[in-house]
PDB file of C-alpha atoms and ligand atoms in Angstrom:
ATOM      1  CA  MET A  71     -20.809  24.793  -9.141  1.00 50.00           C
ATOM      2  CA  SER A  72     -19.692  25.244 -12.731  1.00 63.00           C
ATOM      3  CA  VAL A  73     -19.578  22.151 -14.877  1.00 59.00           C
ATOM      4  CA  ASP A  74     -15.798  22.455 -15.062  1.00 66.00           C
ATOM      5  CA  ASP A  75     -15.489  21.917 -11.323  1.00 95.00           C
ATOM      6  CA  VAL A  76     -16.414  18.232 -11.487  1.00 98.00           C
ATOM      7  CA  VAL A  77     -12.729  17.646 -12.195  1.00 98.00           C
ATOM      8  CA  THR A  78      -9.999  19.760 -10.616  1.00 98.00           C
ATOM      9  CA  TYR A  79      -6.236  19.685 -10.836  1.00 98.00           C
ATOM     10  CA  THR A  80      -3.103  21.247  -9.423  1.00 98.00           C
ATOM     11  CA  ILE A  81       0.479  20.836 -10.574  1.00 98.00           C
ATOM     12  CA  GLU A  82       3.195  20.634  -7.926  1.00 98.00           C
ATOM     13  CA  ASN A  83       6.811  19.719  -8.657  1.00 98.00           C
ATOM     14  CA  ARG A  84       5.936  18.152 -12.020  1.00 98.00           C
ATOM     15  CA  ILE A  85       3.150  16.007 -10.551  1.00 98.00           C
ATOM     16  CA  ALA A  86      -0.366  16.721 -11.829  1.00 98.00           C
ATOM     17  CA  TRP A  87      -2.870  15.878  -9.088  1.00 98.00           C
ATOM     18  CA  VAL A  88      -6.169  15.333 -10.897  1.00 98.00           C
ATOM     19  CA  LYS A  89      -9.283  14.910  -8.762  1.00 98.00           C
ATOM     20  CA  PHE A  90     -12.725  13.512  -9.298  1.00 98.00           C
ATOM     21  CA  ASN A  91     -14.652  16.352  -7.697  1.00 98.00           C
ATOM     22  CA  ARG A  92     -18.242  15.367  -7.008  1.00 98.00           C
ATOM     23  CA  PRO A  93     -17.793  14.455  -3.345  1.00 98.00           C
ATOM     24  CA  GLU A  94     -21.498  14.925  -2.614  1.00 98.00           C
ATOM     25  CA  LYS A  95     -22.175  12.129  -5.137  1.00 98.00           C
ATOM     26  CA  ARG A  96     -19.161  10.090  -4.046  1.00 98.00           C
ATOM     27  CA  ASN A  97     -17.419  11.074  -7.310  1.00 98.00           C
ATOM     28  CA  ALA A  98     -19.786   8.987  -9.409  1.00 98.00           C
ATOM     29  CA  GLN A  99     -18.960   9.360 -13.080  1.00 98.00           C
ATOM     30  CA  SER A 100     -21.651  11.421 -14.767  1.00 98.00           C
ATOM     31  CA  PRO A 101     -21.528  12.268 -18.491  1.00 98.00           C
ATOM     32  CA  ALA A 102     -20.452  15.830 -17.566  1.00 98.00           C
ATOM     33  CA  LEU A 103     -17.594  14.475 -15.469  1.00 98.00           C
ATOM     34  CA  ASN A 104     -16.557  12.096 -18.237  1.00 98.00           C
ATOM     35  CA  ARG A 105     -16.485  14.865 -20.832  1.00 98.00           C
ATOM     36  CA  ARG A 106     -14.530  17.193 -18.565  1.00 98.00           C
ATOM     37  CA  MET A 107     -12.056  14.488 -17.575  1.00 98.00           C
ATOM     38  CA  LEU A 108     -11.152  13.882 -21.209  1.00 98.00           C
ATOM     39  CA  GLU A 109     -10.545  17.622 -21.666  1.00 98.00           C
ATOM     40  CA  VAL A 110      -8.361  17.798 -18.568  1.00 98.00           C
ATOM     41  CA  LEU A 111      -6.297  14.787 -19.630  1.00 98.00           C
ATOM     42  CA  GLU A 112      -5.794  16.361 -23.037  1.00 98.00           C
ATOM     43  CA  GLU A 113      -4.809  19.702 -21.469  1.00 98.00           C
ATOM     44  CA  LEU A 114      -2.161  18.035 -19.312  1.00 98.00           C
ATOM     45  CA  GLU A 115      -0.784  15.304 -21.561  1.00 98.00           C
ATOM     46  CA  PHE A 116       2.044  17.135 -23.314  1.00 98.00           C
ATOM     47  CA  ARG A 117       2.783  19.895 -20.828  1.00 98.00           C
ATOM     48  CA  ALA A 118       6.481  20.198 -20.082  1.00 96.00           C
ATOM     49  CA  ASP A 119       5.760  20.938 -16.423  1.00 98.00           C
ATOM     50  CA  VAL A 120       3.979  17.579 -15.961  1.00 98.00           C
ATOM     51  CA  GLY A 121       6.015  14.388 -15.599  1.00 98.00           C
ATOM     52  CA  VAL A 122       3.553  12.161 -13.724  1.00 98.00           C
ATOM     53  CA  LEU A 123      -0.220  12.259 -13.406  1.00 99.00           C
ATOM     54  CA  VAL A 124      -1.981  11.145 -10.227  1.00 99.00           C
ATOM     55  CA  LEU A 125      -5.722  10.484 -10.266  1.00 99.00           C
ATOM     56  CA  THR A 126      -7.477  10.806  -6.929  1.00 99.00           C
ATOM     57  CA  GLY A 127     -10.827  11.775  -5.436  1.00 98.00           C
ATOM     58  CA  GLU A 128     -12.172  14.602  -3.320  1.00 98.00           C
ATOM     59  CA  GLY A 129     -13.856  13.588  -0.073  1.00 98.00           C
ATOM     60  CA  SER A 130     -14.586  10.041   1.046  1.00 98.00           C
ATOM     61  CA  ALA A 131     -14.591   8.439  -2.397  1.00 98.00           C
ATOM     62  CA  TRP A 132     -12.125   7.728  -5.143  1.00 98.00           C
ATOM     63  CA  SER A 133     -15.128   7.055  -7.366  1.00 98.00           C
ATOM     64  CA  ALA A 134     -18.390   5.221  -6.647  1.00 98.00           C
ATOM     65  CA  GLY A 135     -18.451   4.088 -10.280  1.00 98.00           C
ATOM     66  CA  MET A 136     -20.888   5.161 -12.926  1.00 98.00           C
ATOM     67  CA  ASP A 137     -23.628   7.579 -11.917  1.00 98.00           C
ATOM     68  CA  LEU A 138     -26.756   5.424 -11.763  1.00 98.00           C
ATOM     69  CA  GLN A 139     -29.007   8.429 -12.351  1.00 98.00           C
ATOM     70  CA  GLU A 140     -27.144  10.514 -14.935  1.00 98.00           C
ATOM     71  CA  TYR A 141     -25.055   7.870 -16.679  1.00 98.00           C
ATOM     72  CA  PHE A 142     -27.510   4.959 -16.702  1.00 97.00           C
ATOM     73  CA  ARG A 143     -31.080   6.146 -16.188  1.00 98.00           C
ATOM     74  CA  ASP A 144     -31.008   9.568 -17.893  1.00 98.00           C
ATOM     75  CA  SER A 145     -28.979   8.256 -20.837  1.00 98.00           C
ATOM     76  CA  ALA A 146     -31.256   5.242 -21.308  1.00 97.00           C
ATOM     77  CA  ALA A 147     -34.240   7.601 -21.370  1.00 98.00           C
ATOM     78  CA  LYS A 148     -32.777   8.985 -24.603  1.00 98.00           C
ATOM     79  CA  GLY A 149     -32.800   5.537 -26.196  1.00 98.00           C
ATOM     80  CA  LEU A 150     -29.941   3.488 -27.576  1.00 98.00           C
ATOM     81  CA  ALA A 151     -28.196   6.576 -28.920  1.00 98.00           C
ATOM     82  CA  GLY A 152     -28.179   8.084 -25.425  1.00 98.00           C
ATOM     83  CA  THR A 153     -26.700   4.955 -23.880  1.00 98.00           C
ATOM     84  CA  ARG A 154     -24.033   4.585 -26.571  1.00 98.00           C
ATOM     85  CA  LYS A 155     -23.063   8.274 -26.295  1.00 98.00           C
ATOM     86  CA  ALA A 156     -22.630   8.006 -22.518  1.00 98.00           C
ATOM     87  CA  GLN A 157     -20.561   4.835 -22.928  1.00 98.00           C
ATOM     88  CA  SER A 158     -18.309   6.337 -25.560  1.00 98.00           C
ATOM     89  CA  GLU A 159     -17.665   9.452 -23.437  1.00 98.00           C
ATOM     90  CA  ALA A 160     -16.607   7.317 -20.471  1.00 98.00           C
ATOM     91  CA  TYR A 161     -14.564   4.834 -22.467  1.00 98.00           C
ATOM     92  CA  ALA A 162     -12.836   7.680 -24.334  1.00 98.00           C
ATOM     93  CA  TRP A 163     -11.097   9.083 -21.281  1.00 98.00           C
ATOM     94  CA  TRP A 164     -10.292   5.658 -19.839  1.00 98.00           C
ATOM     95  CA  ARG A 165      -8.653   4.760 -23.142  1.00 98.00           C
ATOM     96  CA  LYS A 166      -6.778   8.068 -23.206  1.00 98.00           C
ATOM     97  CA  LEU A 167      -5.513   7.257 -19.716  1.00 98.00           C
ATOM     98  CA  ARG A 168      -4.516   3.667 -20.575  1.00 98.00           C
ATOM     99  CA  TRP A 169      -2.199   4.931 -23.278  1.00 98.00           C
ATOM    100  CA  TYR A 170      -1.263   8.225 -21.655  1.00 98.00           C
ATOM    101  CA  GLN A 171       1.982   9.894 -22.599  1.00 98.00           C
ATOM    102  CA  LYS A 172       3.015  10.304 -18.966  1.00 98.00           C
ATOM    103  CA  PRO A 173       3.117   7.603 -16.297  1.00 98.00           C
ATOM    104  CA  THR A 174      -0.012   7.599 -14.160  1.00 99.00           C
ATOM    105  CA  ILE A 175      -0.831   6.571 -10.594  1.00 99.00           C
ATOM    106  CA  ALA A 176      -4.277   5.902  -9.141  1.00 99.00           C
ATOM    107  CA  MET A 177      -4.267   7.180  -5.567  1.00 99.00           C
ATOM    108  CA  VAL A 178      -7.331   5.419  -4.182  1.00 99.00           C
ATOM    109  CA  ASN A 179      -8.378   7.374  -1.137  1.00 98.00           C
ATOM    110  CA  GLY A 180     -11.817   5.813  -0.493  1.00 98.00           C
ATOM    111  CA  TRP A 181     -14.828   4.136  -2.155  1.00 98.00           C
ATOM    112  CA  CYS A 182     -13.963   2.449  -5.453  1.00 98.00           C
ATOM    113  CA  PHE A 183     -16.786   0.561  -7.140  1.00 98.00           C
ATOM    114  CA  GLY A 184     -17.826  -0.867 -10.478  1.00 98.00           C
ATOM    115  CA  GLY A 185     -17.191   1.672 -13.216  1.00 98.00           C
ATOM    116  CA  ALA A 186     -14.277   3.043 -11.214  1.00 98.00           C
ATOM    117  CA  TYR A 187     -12.353  -0.096 -12.171  1.00 98.00           C
ATOM    118  CA  GLY A 188     -12.002   1.294 -15.716  1.00 98.00           C
ATOM    119  CA  PRO A 189      -9.863   4.276 -14.688  1.00 98.00           C
ATOM    120  CA  LEU A 190      -8.229   2.194 -11.938  1.00 98.00           C
ATOM    121  CA  TYR A 191      -6.901  -0.221 -14.540  1.00 98.00           C
ATOM    122  CA  ALA A 192      -6.102   2.634 -16.905  1.00 98.00           C
ATOM    123  CA  CYS A 193      -3.585   4.015 -14.417  1.00 98.00           C
ATOM    124  CA  ASP A 194      -0.182   2.390 -14.669  1.00 98.00           C
ATOM    125  CA  LEU A 195       0.248   2.040 -10.929  1.00 99.00           C
ATOM    126  CA  ALA A 196      -2.285   2.063  -8.123  1.00 99.00           C
ATOM    127  CA  VAL A 197      -1.824   2.748  -4.438  1.00 99.00           C
ATOM    128  CA  ALA A 198      -4.775   2.519  -2.074  1.00 99.00           C
ATOM    129  CA  ALA A 199      -5.511   3.622   1.441  1.00 99.00           C
ATOM    130  CA  GLU A 200      -5.818   0.546   3.642  1.00 98.00           C
ATOM    131  CA  GLU A 201      -9.144   2.055   4.702  1.00 98.00           C
ATOM    132  CA  ALA A 202     -10.458   2.296   1.110  1.00 98.00           C
ATOM    133  CA  THR A 203     -13.283   0.016  -0.021  1.00 98.00           C
ATOM    134  CA  PHE A 204     -13.373  -1.747  -3.372  1.00 98.00           C
ATOM    135  CA  GLY A 205     -16.112  -3.796  -4.967  1.00 98.00           C
ATOM    136  CA  LEU A 206     -17.715  -4.969  -8.177  1.00 98.00           C
ATOM    137  CA  SER A 207     -21.079  -3.863  -6.854  1.00 96.00           C
ATOM    138  CA  GLU A 208     -22.938  -4.277 -10.148  1.00 96.00           C
ATOM    139  CA  ILE A 209     -24.238  -7.710  -9.208  1.00 97.00           C
ATOM    140  CA  ASN A 210     -25.791  -6.102  -6.111  1.00 97.00           C
ATOM    141  CA  TRP A 211     -28.091  -3.995  -8.250  1.00 95.00           C
ATOM    142  CA  GLY A 212     -28.775  -6.505 -10.964  1.00 96.00           C
ATOM    143  CA  ILE A 213     -26.254  -6.178 -13.777  1.00 95.00           C
ATOM    144  CA  LEU A 214     -22.932  -7.723 -14.742  1.00 95.00           C
ATOM    145  CA  PRO A 215     -19.792  -5.633 -14.307  1.00 96.00           C
ATOM    146  CA  GLY A 216     -19.558  -4.029 -17.725  1.00 94.00           C
ATOM    147  CA  GLY A 217     -17.482  -1.179 -19.058  1.00 92.00           C
ATOM    148  CA  GLY A 218     -14.456  -3.444 -18.935  1.00 94.00           C
ATOM    149  CA  ALA A 219     -14.787  -4.037 -15.178  1.00 96.00           C
ATOM    150  CA  THR A 220     -14.959  -7.840 -15.465  1.00 97.00           C
ATOM    151  CA  LYS A 221     -11.860  -7.725 -17.650  1.00 97.00           C
ATOM    152  CA  VAL A 222     -10.091  -5.574 -15.081  1.00 97.00           C
ATOM    153  CA  ALA A 223     -10.822  -8.206 -12.430  1.00 97.00           C
ATOM    154  CA  THR A 224      -9.605 -11.119 -14.546  1.00 97.00           C
ATOM    155  CA  ASN A 225      -6.517  -9.231 -15.757  1.00 96.00           C
ATOM    156  CA  SER A 226      -5.551  -8.201 -12.244  1.00 97.00           C
ATOM    157  CA  MET A 227      -6.622 -11.007  -9.929  1.00 97.00           C
ATOM    158  CA  ALA A 228      -6.267 -14.750  -9.848  1.00 97.00           C
ATOM    159  CA  TRP A 229      -9.154 -16.450 -11.671  1.00 97.00           C
ATOM    160  CA  ARG A 230     -10.886 -17.753  -8.541  1.00 97.00           C
ATOM    161  CA  ASP A 231     -10.622 -14.375  -6.806  1.00 97.00           C
ATOM    162  CA  ALA A 232     -11.978 -12.585  -9.894  1.00 97.00           C
ATOM    163  CA  MET A 233     -14.942 -14.949 -10.045  1.00 98.00           C
ATOM    164  CA  TYR A 234     -15.682 -14.570  -6.334  1.00 98.00           C
ATOM    165  CA  HIS A 235     -15.331 -10.791  -6.518  1.00 98.00           C
ATOM    166  CA  THR A 236     -17.640 -10.603  -9.541  1.00 98.00           C
ATOM    167  CA  LEU A 237     -20.366 -12.959  -8.292  1.00 98.00           C
ATOM    168  CA  THR A 238     -20.618 -11.920  -4.651  1.00 98.00           C
ATOM    169  CA  GLY A 239     -20.278  -8.142  -4.949  1.00 98.00           C
ATOM    170  CA  GLU A 240     -18.639  -8.352  -1.542  1.00 98.00           C
ATOM    171  CA  PRO A 241     -16.697  -5.205  -0.671  1.00 98.00           C
ATOM    172  CA  ILE A 242     -13.003  -5.598   0.173  1.00 98.00           C
ATOM    173  CA  SER A 243     -10.599  -3.265   1.950  1.00 98.00           C
ATOM    174  CA  GLY A 244      -7.667  -1.492   0.355  1.00 98.00           C
ATOM    175  CA  SER A 245      -5.360  -3.940   2.141  1.00 98.00           C
ATOM    176  CA  LYS A 246      -7.207  -6.898   0.631  1.00 98.00           C
ATOM    177  CA  ALA A 247      -7.179  -5.177  -2.788  1.00 98.00           C
ATOM    178  CA  ALA A 248      -3.388  -5.055  -2.530  1.00 98.00           C
ATOM    179  CA  GLU A 249      -3.248  -8.716  -1.482  1.00 98.00           C
ATOM    180  CA  CYS A 250      -5.221  -9.790  -4.542  1.00 96.00           C
ATOM    181  CA  LYS A 251      -3.276  -7.411  -6.794  1.00 96.00           C
ATOM    182  CA  LEU A 252      -6.027  -5.006  -7.807  1.00 98.00           C
ATOM    183  CA  VAL A 253      -3.570  -2.340  -6.636  1.00 98.00           C
ATOM    184  CA  ASN A 254       0.182  -2.374  -6.123  1.00 98.00           C
ATOM    185  CA  GLU A 255       0.080  -1.655  -2.428  1.00 98.00           C
ATOM    186  CA  ALA A 256      -1.963  -0.182   0.380  1.00 98.00           C
ATOM    187  CA  VAL A 257      -0.813   2.194   3.084  1.00 98.00           C
ATOM    188  CA  PRO A 258      -2.665   3.976   5.892  1.00 98.00           C
ATOM    189  CA  LEU A 259      -4.727   6.880   4.525  1.00 98.00           C
ATOM    190  CA  ALA A 260      -2.622   9.332   6.525  1.00 98.00           C
ATOM    191  CA  GLN A 261       0.457   8.261   4.544  1.00 98.00           C
ATOM    192  CA  LEU A 262      -1.164   7.862   1.143  1.00 98.00           C
ATOM    193  CA  LYS A 263      -0.144  11.157  -0.458  1.00 98.00           C
ATOM    194  CA  GLU A 264       3.387  10.886   0.903  1.00 98.00           C
ATOM    195  CA  ARG A 265       3.817   7.380  -0.531  1.00 99.00           C
ATOM    196  CA  VAL A 266       2.399   8.353  -3.922  1.00 99.00           C
ATOM    197  CA  THR A 267       4.657  11.415  -4.013  1.00 98.00           C
ATOM    198  CA  GLU A 268       7.608   9.153  -3.292  1.00 98.00           C
ATOM    199  CA  ILE A 269       6.721   6.781  -6.171  1.00 98.00           C
ATOM    200  CA  ALA A 270       6.119   9.721  -8.507  1.00 98.00           C
ATOM    201  CA  GLY A 271       9.557  11.027  -7.520  1.00 98.00           C
ATOM    202  CA  VAL A 272      11.131   7.740  -8.644  1.00 98.00           C
ATOM    203  CA  LEU A 273       9.366   7.973 -12.025  1.00 98.00           C
ATOM    204  CA  LEU A 274      10.348  11.618 -12.499  1.00 98.00           C
ATOM    205  CA  LYS A 275      14.002  10.595 -12.461  1.00 97.00           C
ATOM    206  CA  LYS A 276      13.613   8.165 -15.384  1.00 97.00           C
ATOM    207  CA  ASN A 277      13.979   8.874 -19.060  1.00 96.00           C
ATOM    208  CA  PRO A 278      10.421   9.882 -20.126  1.00 96.00           C
ATOM    209  CA  VAL A 279      10.705   8.365 -23.610  1.00 96.00           C
ATOM    210  CA  ALA A 280      11.768   5.037 -22.112  1.00 97.00           C
ATOM    211  CA  LEU A 281       8.925   5.218 -19.571  1.00 98.00           C
ATOM    212  CA  LYS A 282       6.284   5.680 -22.261  1.00 98.00           C
ATOM    213  CA  ALA A 283       7.743   2.855 -24.343  1.00 98.00           C
ATOM    214  CA  ALA A 284       7.940   0.566 -21.308  1.00 98.00           C
ATOM    215  CA  LYS A 285       4.427   1.204 -19.994  1.00 98.00           C
ATOM    216  CA  ASP A 286       2.886   0.587 -23.400  1.00 98.00           C
ATOM    217  CA  ALA A 287       5.011  -2.533 -23.792  1.00 98.00           C
ATOM    218  CA  VAL A 288       3.701  -4.026 -20.542  1.00 98.00           C
ATOM    219  CA  ARG A 289       0.102  -3.608 -21.709  1.00 98.00           C
ATOM    220  CA  ARG A 290       0.793  -4.814 -25.263  1.00 98.00           C
ATOM    221  CA  VAL A 291       2.890  -7.896 -24.552  1.00 98.00           C
ATOM    222  CA  MET A 292       0.317  -9.304 -22.121  1.00 96.00           C
ATOM    223  CA  GLU A 293      -1.773 -10.263 -25.120  1.00 95.00           C
ATOM    224  CA  MET A 294       1.050 -11.476 -27.379  1.00 98.00           C
ATOM    225  CA  THR A 295       2.819 -14.759 -27.901  1.00 98.00           C
ATOM    226  CA  TYR A 296       6.452 -14.793 -26.795  1.00 98.00           C
ATOM    227  CA  GLU A 297       7.624 -14.594 -30.423  1.00 98.00           C
ATOM    228  CA  ASN A 298       5.410 -11.588 -31.160  1.00 98.00           C
ATOM    229  CA  ALA A 299       6.424  -9.868 -27.951  1.00 98.00           C
ATOM    230  CA  GLU A 300      10.107 -10.361 -28.693  1.00 98.00           C
ATOM    231  CA  ASP A 301       9.649  -8.755 -32.073  1.00 98.00           C
ATOM    232  CA  TYR A 302       7.408  -5.952 -30.763  1.00 98.00           C
ATOM    233  CA  LEU A 303       9.963  -5.025 -28.099  1.00 98.00           C
ATOM    234  CA  ILE A 304      12.737  -4.687 -30.680  1.00 97.00           C
ATOM    235  CA  ARG A 305      10.532  -2.375 -32.782  1.00 97.00           C
ATOM    236  CA  ALA A 306       9.355  -0.417 -29.751  1.00 96.00           C
ATOM    237  CA  GLN A 307      12.926   0.291 -28.620  1.00 95.00           C
ATOM    238  CA  GLU A 308      13.936   1.295 -32.137  1.00 95.00           C
ATOM    239  CA  ALA A 309      10.954   3.650 -32.326  1.00 94.00           C
ATOM    240  CA  ALA A 310      11.895   5.104 -28.924  1.00 94.00           C
ATOM    241  CA  ASP A 311      15.446   5.649 -30.194  1.00 92.00           C
ATOM    242  CA  SER A 312      14.059   7.759 -33.004  1.00 91.00           C
ATOM    243  CA  PHE A 313      12.589  10.181 -30.423  1.00 88.00           C
ATOM    244  CA  ASP A 314      15.530  10.062 -28.090  1.00 90.00           C
ATOM    245  CA  ALA A 315      18.743   9.027 -29.788  1.00 84.00           C
ATOM    246  CA  GLU A 316      20.997  10.252 -26.981  1.00 89.00           C
ATOM    247  CA  GLY A 317      19.293   8.857 -23.884  1.00 90.00           C
ATOM    248  CA  ARG A 318      20.621   5.316 -23.866  1.00 90.00           C
ATOM    249  CA  LYS A 319      24.070   6.464 -25.053  1.00 92.00           C
ATOM    250  CA  GLU A 320      24.256   8.887 -22.137  1.00 93.00           C
ATOM    251  CA  GLY A 321      23.156   6.138 -19.738  1.00 94.00           C
ATOM    252  CA  MET A 322      25.916   3.869 -21.051  1.00 94.00           C
ATOM    253  CA  ARG A 323      28.441   6.708 -20.938  1.00 94.00           C
ATOM    254  CA  GLN A 324      27.722   7.513 -17.295  1.00 93.00           C
ATOM    255  CA  PHE A 325      28.077   3.840 -16.351  1.00 94.00           C
ATOM    256  CA  LEU A 326      30.890   2.623 -18.612  1.00 94.00           C
ATOM    257  CA  ASP A 327      33.074   5.720 -18.998  1.00 95.00           C
ATOM    258  CA  GLU A 328      32.302   8.040 -16.130  1.00 95.00           C
ATOM    259  CA  LYS A 329      31.418   5.272 -13.638  1.00 95.00           C
ATOM    260  CA  SER A 330      29.084   7.719 -11.888  1.00 95.00           C
ATOM    261  CA  PHE A 331      26.225   5.271 -11.271  1.00 95.00           C
ATOM    262  CA  LYS A 332      25.354   1.567 -11.411  1.00 94.00           C
ATOM    263  CA  PRO A 333      22.140   0.741 -13.333  1.00 95.00           C
ATOM    264  CA  GLY A 334      21.431  -2.273 -11.126  1.00 95.00           C
ATOM    265  CA  ILE A 335      20.990  -0.069  -8.116  1.00 95.00           C
ATOM    266  CA  GLY A 336      20.382   3.440  -9.416  1.00 95.00           C
ATOM    267  CA  THR A 337      19.316   5.658 -12.314  1.00 94.00           C
ATOM    268  CA  TYR A 338      21.478   7.731 -14.615  1.00 95.00           C
ATOM    269  CA  ASP A 339      21.249  11.494 -14.461  1.00 94.00           C
ATOM    270  CA  ILE A 340      18.777  12.331 -17.231  1.00 94.00           C
ATOM    271  CA  SER A 341      19.344  16.063 -16.854  1.00 92.00           C
ATOM    272  CA  ARG A 342      22.730  15.657 -18.518  1.00 89.00           C
ATOM    273  CA  HIS A 343      21.675  14.418 -21.919  1.00 80.00           C
ATOM    274  CA  LYS A 344      20.730  16.432 -24.960  1.00 67.00           C
ATOM    275  CA  ARG A 345      17.262  15.986 -26.446  1.00 62.00           C
TER     276      ARG A 345
HETATM  277  N1  COA B 284     -24.569   6.823  -8.834  1.00 70.67           N
HETATM  278  C1  COA B 284     -25.391   7.842  -8.513  1.00 70.67           C
HETATM  279  N2  COA B 284     -25.400   8.422  -7.303  1.00 70.67           N
HETATM  280  C2  COA B 284     -24.560   7.956  -6.393  1.00 70.67           C
HETATM  281  C3  COA B 284     -23.661   6.905  -6.661  1.00 70.67           C
HETATM  282  C4  COA B 284     -23.696   6.334  -7.953  1.00 70.67           C
HETATM  283  N3  COA B 284     -22.872   5.346  -8.317  1.00 70.67           N
HETATM  284  N4  COA B 284     -22.953   6.665  -5.555  1.00 70.67           N
HETATM  285  C5  COA B 284     -23.371   7.540  -4.634  1.00 70.67           C
HETATM  286  N5  COA B 284     -24.348   8.317  -5.143  1.00 70.67           N
HETATM  287  C6  COA B 284     -25.070   9.402  -4.486  1.00 70.67           C
HETATM  288  C7  COA B 284     -26.173   8.886  -3.566  1.00 70.67           C
HETATM  289  O1  COA B 284     -27.343   8.579  -4.282  1.00 70.67           O
HETATM  290  C8  COA B 284     -26.347  10.075  -2.643  1.00 70.67           C
HETATM  291  O2  COA B 284     -27.092  11.062  -3.321  1.00 70.67           O
HETATM  292  P1  COA B 284     -28.132  12.008  -2.512  1.00 70.67           P
HETATM  293  O3  COA B 284     -27.300  12.684  -1.463  1.00 70.67           O
HETATM  294  O4  COA B 284     -28.647  12.909  -3.541  1.00 70.67           O
HETATM  295  O5  COA B 284     -29.128  11.049  -1.925  1.00 70.67           O
HETATM  296  C9  COA B 284     -24.911  10.594  -2.496  1.00 70.67           C
HETATM  297  O6  COA B 284     -24.212  10.118  -3.638  1.00 70.67           O
HETATM  298  C10 COA B 284     -24.205  10.107  -1.272  1.00 70.67           C
HETATM  299  O7  COA B 284     -24.301   8.696  -1.276  1.00 70.67           O
HETATM  300  P2  COA B 284     -24.576   7.841   0.043  1.00 70.67           P
HETATM  301  O8  COA B 284     -25.003   6.500  -0.418  1.00 70.67           O
HETATM  302  O9  COA B 284     -25.477   8.579   0.956  1.00 70.67           O
HETATM  303  O10 COA B 284     -23.098   7.843   0.653  1.00 70.67           O
HETATM  304  P3  COA B 284     -22.397   6.807   1.634  1.00 70.67           P
HETATM  305  O11 COA B 284     -21.075   7.421   1.944  1.00 70.67           O
HETATM  306  O12 COA B 284     -23.283   6.432   2.753  1.00 70.67           O
HETATM  307  O13 COA B 284     -22.163   5.476   0.767  1.00 70.67           O
HETATM  308  C11 COA B 284     -21.417   4.291  -1.214  1.00 70.67           C
HETATM  309  C12 COA B 284     -21.226   5.488  -0.276  1.00 70.67           C
HETATM  310  C13 COA B 284     -20.393   4.478  -2.324  1.00 70.67           C
HETATM  311  C14 COA B 284     -21.165   2.990  -0.442  1.00 70.67           C
HETATM  312  C15 COA B 284     -22.861   4.266  -1.776  1.00 70.67           C
HETATM  313  O14 COA B 284     -23.189   5.568  -2.226  1.00 70.67           O
HETATM  314  C16 COA B 284     -23.041   3.313  -2.923  1.00 70.67           C
HETATM  315  O15 COA B 284     -23.211   2.124  -2.708  1.00 70.67           O
HETATM  316  N6  COA B 284     -23.006   3.834  -4.185  1.00 70.67           N
HETATM  317  C17 COA B 284     -23.205   3.025  -5.363  1.00 70.67           C
HETATM  318  C18 COA B 284     -21.927   2.244  -5.678  1.00 70.67           C
HETATM  319  C19 COA B 284     -22.090   1.416  -6.923  1.00 70.67           C
HETATM  320  O16 COA B 284     -22.797   0.435  -6.962  1.00 70.67           O
HETATM  321  N7  COA B 284     -21.364   1.794  -7.953  1.00 70.67           N
HETATM  322  C20 COA B 284     -21.290   1.024  -9.167  1.00 70.67           C
HETATM  323  C21 COA B 284     -21.881   1.757 -10.271  1.00 70.67           C
HETATM  324  S1  COA B 284     -21.337   1.038 -11.793  1.00 70.67           S
END
């Protein structure tokens, strides 16, 4: 297998399906995978034929977290510099994904442990197979959930659930992950791709400049006071207007003048505005 194959992708109808592709290692994130994933995300980010990115896994895993051999043990053997390099390569692509130009969906098809929570949280939306298995397994092999994983738990789950999840290392199903809000929803594995395609289809109909502004706003305002958020949102919309002056005017025109749609229950036709 060439090193490039640890991540694969296809583009179908403006959806980029990106796959962790180390099924024999349950898609554990090795340094080679982390480096390649960053390259793939960069390759896809501004392509006109990509409107939504879906991150999924080949085989039985979404990702079994960090590779204990290649990411932890081999890197540590190179001293502090080795450990820090491995961390920065992983964190780099998770960060790229958190602030990605296009909306992103984690399609969690199977095992999802520890270090997989970084990319899970980085995706804007997450849909799991009911049959998938999630866990902060770090405590089971003697470390705390690092690489942001503890933060992912506390940002996503209720405090008591996050504490229980972190301290017990108990695996939970995709259905339970949806119940405690680690993911948006869970569906039977057989329907997973269909459901994700449906959600991607909804996003593809929205104004892409507004989507990018809105997804960033959700992440930013979480950490702001109300006053700061109010101000940030004004600036963010004004900045979005500078990239897309016509979008909102066209939306208003189709509703107010043409009466061709109702924003409360539908989306304006974005194909009809000039960019
Ligand atoms: N790091 C390194 N190797 C891993 C790995 C990881 N996180 N997860 C799986 N693998 C490897 C196994 O060592 C095994 O390698 P081998 O075939 O060379 O022996 C191979 O992947 C298959 O794993 P196996 O355990 O046989 O598969 P399984 O389907 O029975 O179980 C898991 C899957 C995910 C439950 C199990 O592999 C596991 O617990 N992995 C570790 C999960 C974890 O703690 N991740 C957090 C890291 S931060």
